[in-house]
XYZ file of N, CA, C and O in Angstrom:
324
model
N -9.389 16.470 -7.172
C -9.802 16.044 -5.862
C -9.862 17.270 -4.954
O -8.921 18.059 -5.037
N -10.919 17.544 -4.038
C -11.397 18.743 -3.369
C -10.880 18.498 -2.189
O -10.981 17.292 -1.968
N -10.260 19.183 -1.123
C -9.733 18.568 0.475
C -11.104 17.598 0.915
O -10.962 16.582 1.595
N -12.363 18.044 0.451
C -13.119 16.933 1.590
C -13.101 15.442 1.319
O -13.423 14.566 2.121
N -12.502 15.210 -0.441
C -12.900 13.606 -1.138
C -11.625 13.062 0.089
O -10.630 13.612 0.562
N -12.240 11.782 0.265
C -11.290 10.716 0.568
C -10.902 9.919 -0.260
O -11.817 9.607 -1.023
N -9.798 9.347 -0.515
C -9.393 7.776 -1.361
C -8.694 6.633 -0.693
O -8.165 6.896 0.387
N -8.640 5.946 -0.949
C -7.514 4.897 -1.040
C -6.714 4.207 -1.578
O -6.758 3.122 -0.998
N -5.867 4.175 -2.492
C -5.262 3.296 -3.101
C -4.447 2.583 -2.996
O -3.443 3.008 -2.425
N -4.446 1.282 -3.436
C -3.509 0.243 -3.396
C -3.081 -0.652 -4.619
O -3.638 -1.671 -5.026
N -1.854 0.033 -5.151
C -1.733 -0.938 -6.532
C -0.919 -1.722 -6.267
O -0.065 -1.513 -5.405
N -1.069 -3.579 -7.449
C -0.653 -3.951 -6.768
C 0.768 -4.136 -8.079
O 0.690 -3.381 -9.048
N 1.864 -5.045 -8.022
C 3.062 -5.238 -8.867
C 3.276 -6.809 -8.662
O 3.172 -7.542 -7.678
N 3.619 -7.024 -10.008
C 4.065 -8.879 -9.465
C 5.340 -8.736 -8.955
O 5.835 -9.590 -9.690
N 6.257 -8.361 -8.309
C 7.203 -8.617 -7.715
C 7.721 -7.218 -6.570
O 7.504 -6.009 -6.653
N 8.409 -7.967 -5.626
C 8.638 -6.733 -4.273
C 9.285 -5.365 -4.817
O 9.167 -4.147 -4.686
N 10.144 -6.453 -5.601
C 11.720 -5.443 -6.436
C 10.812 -4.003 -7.106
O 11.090 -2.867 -6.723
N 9.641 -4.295 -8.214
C 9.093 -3.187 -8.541
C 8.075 -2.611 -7.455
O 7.664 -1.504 -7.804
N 7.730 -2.899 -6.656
C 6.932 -2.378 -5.874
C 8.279 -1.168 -5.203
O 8.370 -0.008 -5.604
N 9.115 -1.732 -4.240
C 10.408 -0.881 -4.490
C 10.520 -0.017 -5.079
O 10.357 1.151 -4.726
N 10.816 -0.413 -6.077
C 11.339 0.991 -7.150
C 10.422 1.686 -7.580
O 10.747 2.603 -8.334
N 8.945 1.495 -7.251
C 7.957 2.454 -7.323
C 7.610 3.731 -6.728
O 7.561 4.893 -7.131
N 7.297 2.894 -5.207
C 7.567 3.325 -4.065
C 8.162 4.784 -4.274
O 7.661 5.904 -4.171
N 9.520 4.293 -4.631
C 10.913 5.075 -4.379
C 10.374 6.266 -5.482
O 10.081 7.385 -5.059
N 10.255 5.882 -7.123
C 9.874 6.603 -7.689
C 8.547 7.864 -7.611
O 8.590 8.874 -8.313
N 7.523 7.600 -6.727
C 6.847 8.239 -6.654
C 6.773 9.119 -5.478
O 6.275 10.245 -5.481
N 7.520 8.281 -4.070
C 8.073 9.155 -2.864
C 9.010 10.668 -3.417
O 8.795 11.840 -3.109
N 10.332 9.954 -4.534
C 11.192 10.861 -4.522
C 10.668 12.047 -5.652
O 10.667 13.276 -5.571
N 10.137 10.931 -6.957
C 9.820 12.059 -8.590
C 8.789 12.772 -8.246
O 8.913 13.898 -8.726
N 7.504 12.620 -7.442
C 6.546 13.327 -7.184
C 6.222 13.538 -5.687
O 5.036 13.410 -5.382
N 6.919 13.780 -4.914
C 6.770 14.061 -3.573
C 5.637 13.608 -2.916
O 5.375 14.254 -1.901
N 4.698 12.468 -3.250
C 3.593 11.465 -2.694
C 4.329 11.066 -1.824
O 5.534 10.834 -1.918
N 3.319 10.908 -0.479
C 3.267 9.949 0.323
C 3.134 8.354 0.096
O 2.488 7.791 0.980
N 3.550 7.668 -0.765
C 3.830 5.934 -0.903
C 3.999 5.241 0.030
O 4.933 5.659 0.714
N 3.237 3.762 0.667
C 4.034 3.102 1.463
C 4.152 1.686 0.713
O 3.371 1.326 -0.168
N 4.891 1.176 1.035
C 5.486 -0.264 0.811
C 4.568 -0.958 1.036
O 3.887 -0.388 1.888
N 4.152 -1.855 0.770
C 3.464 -3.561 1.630
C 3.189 -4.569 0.867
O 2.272 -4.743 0.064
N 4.275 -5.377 1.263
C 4.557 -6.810 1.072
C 5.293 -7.624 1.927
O 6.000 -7.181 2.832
N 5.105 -9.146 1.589
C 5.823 -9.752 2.671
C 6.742 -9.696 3.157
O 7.059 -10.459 4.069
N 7.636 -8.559 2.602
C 9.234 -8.926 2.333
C 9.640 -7.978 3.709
O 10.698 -8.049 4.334
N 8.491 -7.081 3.988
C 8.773 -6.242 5.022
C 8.579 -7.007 6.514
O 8.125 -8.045 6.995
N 9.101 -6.026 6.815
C 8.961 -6.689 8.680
C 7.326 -7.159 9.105
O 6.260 -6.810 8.599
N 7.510 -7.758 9.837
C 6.421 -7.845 10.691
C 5.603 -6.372 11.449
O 4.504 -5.817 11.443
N 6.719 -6.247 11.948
C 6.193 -4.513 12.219
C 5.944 -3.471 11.500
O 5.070 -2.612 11.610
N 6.843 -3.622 10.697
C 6.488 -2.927 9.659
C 5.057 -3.072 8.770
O 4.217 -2.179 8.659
N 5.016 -3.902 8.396
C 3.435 -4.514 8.087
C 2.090 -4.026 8.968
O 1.071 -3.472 8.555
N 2.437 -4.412 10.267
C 1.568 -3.663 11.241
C 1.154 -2.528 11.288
O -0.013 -2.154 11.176
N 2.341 -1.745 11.503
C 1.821 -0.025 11.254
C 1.586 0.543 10.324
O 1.420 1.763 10.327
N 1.476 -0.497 8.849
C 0.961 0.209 7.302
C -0.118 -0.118 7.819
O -0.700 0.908 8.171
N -0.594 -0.861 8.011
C -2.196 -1.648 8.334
C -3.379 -0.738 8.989
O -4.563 -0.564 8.698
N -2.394 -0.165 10.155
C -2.970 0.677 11.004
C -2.808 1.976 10.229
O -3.835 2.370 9.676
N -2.004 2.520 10.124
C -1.697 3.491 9.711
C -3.100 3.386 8.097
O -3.498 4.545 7.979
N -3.695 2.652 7.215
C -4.505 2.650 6.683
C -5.551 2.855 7.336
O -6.037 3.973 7.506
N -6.003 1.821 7.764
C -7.246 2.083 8.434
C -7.551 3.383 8.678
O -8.477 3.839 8.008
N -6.657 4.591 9.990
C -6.748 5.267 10.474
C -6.957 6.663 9.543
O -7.537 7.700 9.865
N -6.475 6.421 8.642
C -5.940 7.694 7.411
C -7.156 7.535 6.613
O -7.660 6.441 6.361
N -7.751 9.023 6.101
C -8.796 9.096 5.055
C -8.335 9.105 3.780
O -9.110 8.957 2.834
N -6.840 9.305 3.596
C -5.965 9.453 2.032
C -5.140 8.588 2.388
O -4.647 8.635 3.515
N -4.734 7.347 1.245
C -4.001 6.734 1.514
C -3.503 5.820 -0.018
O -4.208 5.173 -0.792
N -1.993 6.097 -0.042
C -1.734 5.213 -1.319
C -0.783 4.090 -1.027
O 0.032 4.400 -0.158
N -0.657 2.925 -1.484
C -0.101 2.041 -1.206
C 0.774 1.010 -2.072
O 0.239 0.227 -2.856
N 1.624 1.048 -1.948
C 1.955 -0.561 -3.392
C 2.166 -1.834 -2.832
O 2.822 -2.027 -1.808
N 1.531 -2.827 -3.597
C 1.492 -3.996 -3.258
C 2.197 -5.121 -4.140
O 2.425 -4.985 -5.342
N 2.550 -6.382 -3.298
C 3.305 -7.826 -4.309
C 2.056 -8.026 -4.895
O 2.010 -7.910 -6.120
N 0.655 -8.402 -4.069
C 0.499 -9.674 -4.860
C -1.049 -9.191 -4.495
O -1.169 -8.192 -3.785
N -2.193 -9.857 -4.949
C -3.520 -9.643 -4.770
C -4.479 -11.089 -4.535
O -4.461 -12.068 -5.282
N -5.132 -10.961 -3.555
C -6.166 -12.219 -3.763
C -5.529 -12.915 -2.366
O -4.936 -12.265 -1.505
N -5.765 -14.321 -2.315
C -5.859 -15.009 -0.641
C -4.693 -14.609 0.183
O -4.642 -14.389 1.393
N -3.932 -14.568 -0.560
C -2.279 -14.236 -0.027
C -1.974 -13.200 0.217
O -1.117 -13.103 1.096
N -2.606 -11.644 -0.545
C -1.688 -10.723 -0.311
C -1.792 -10.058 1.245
O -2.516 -10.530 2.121
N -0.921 -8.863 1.416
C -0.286 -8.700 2.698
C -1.623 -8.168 3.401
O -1.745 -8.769 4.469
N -2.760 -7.186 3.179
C -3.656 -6.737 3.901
C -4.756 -7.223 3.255
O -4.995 -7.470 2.073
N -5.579 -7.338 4.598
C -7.192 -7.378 4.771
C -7.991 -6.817 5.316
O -8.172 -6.988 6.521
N -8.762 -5.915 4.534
C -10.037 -4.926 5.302
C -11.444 -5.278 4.865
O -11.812 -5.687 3.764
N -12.198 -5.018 6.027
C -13.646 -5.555 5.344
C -14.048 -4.169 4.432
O -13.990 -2.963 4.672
N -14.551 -5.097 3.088
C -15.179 -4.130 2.710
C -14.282 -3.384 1.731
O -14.659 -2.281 1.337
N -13.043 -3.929 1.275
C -11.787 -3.942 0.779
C -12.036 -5.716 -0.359
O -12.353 -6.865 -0.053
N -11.699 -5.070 -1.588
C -12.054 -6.593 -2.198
C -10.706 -7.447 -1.930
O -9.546 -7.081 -2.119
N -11.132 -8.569 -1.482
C -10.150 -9.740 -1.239
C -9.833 -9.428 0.305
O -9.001 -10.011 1.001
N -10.690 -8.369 0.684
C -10.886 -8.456 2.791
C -11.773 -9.062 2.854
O -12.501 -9.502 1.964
N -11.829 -9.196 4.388
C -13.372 -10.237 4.850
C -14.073 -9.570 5.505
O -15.137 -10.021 5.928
């Protein structure tokens, strides 16, 4: 990846617990920027991943769950509107 590519990623995990310990694993074993997002987090917390996506041209993420339910929606994002 060249500084100009942008990405996004968001994988997702069937449960919070491994999203967690992902997170954790890839924040601490490889010094990535990871954020959390699932329900389990705050309300606010939720908010400022949201934003904090949008706003950011690099961005990695772990997720609970995928499809009507999960925690974010972007247009143009599959399973956004």
């Amino acid at each position: 990846m060249t500084a100009t590519e942008t990405h996004k990623l968001v994988v997702f995990f069937p449960t919070a617990r491994l999203v967690g310990f992902f997170a954790d694993f890839f924040n601490v074993g490889f010094g990535l920027k990871v954020i959390e997002l699932h329900s389990k987090k705050s309300q606010i917390n939720r908010k400022t991943t949201s934003d904090t996506f949008r706003k950011c041209s690099t961005f990695i993420g772990w997720d609970r769950q995928v499809g009507p339910a999960s925690t974010m929606r972007f247009k143009g994002i599959i399973g956004g509107r």
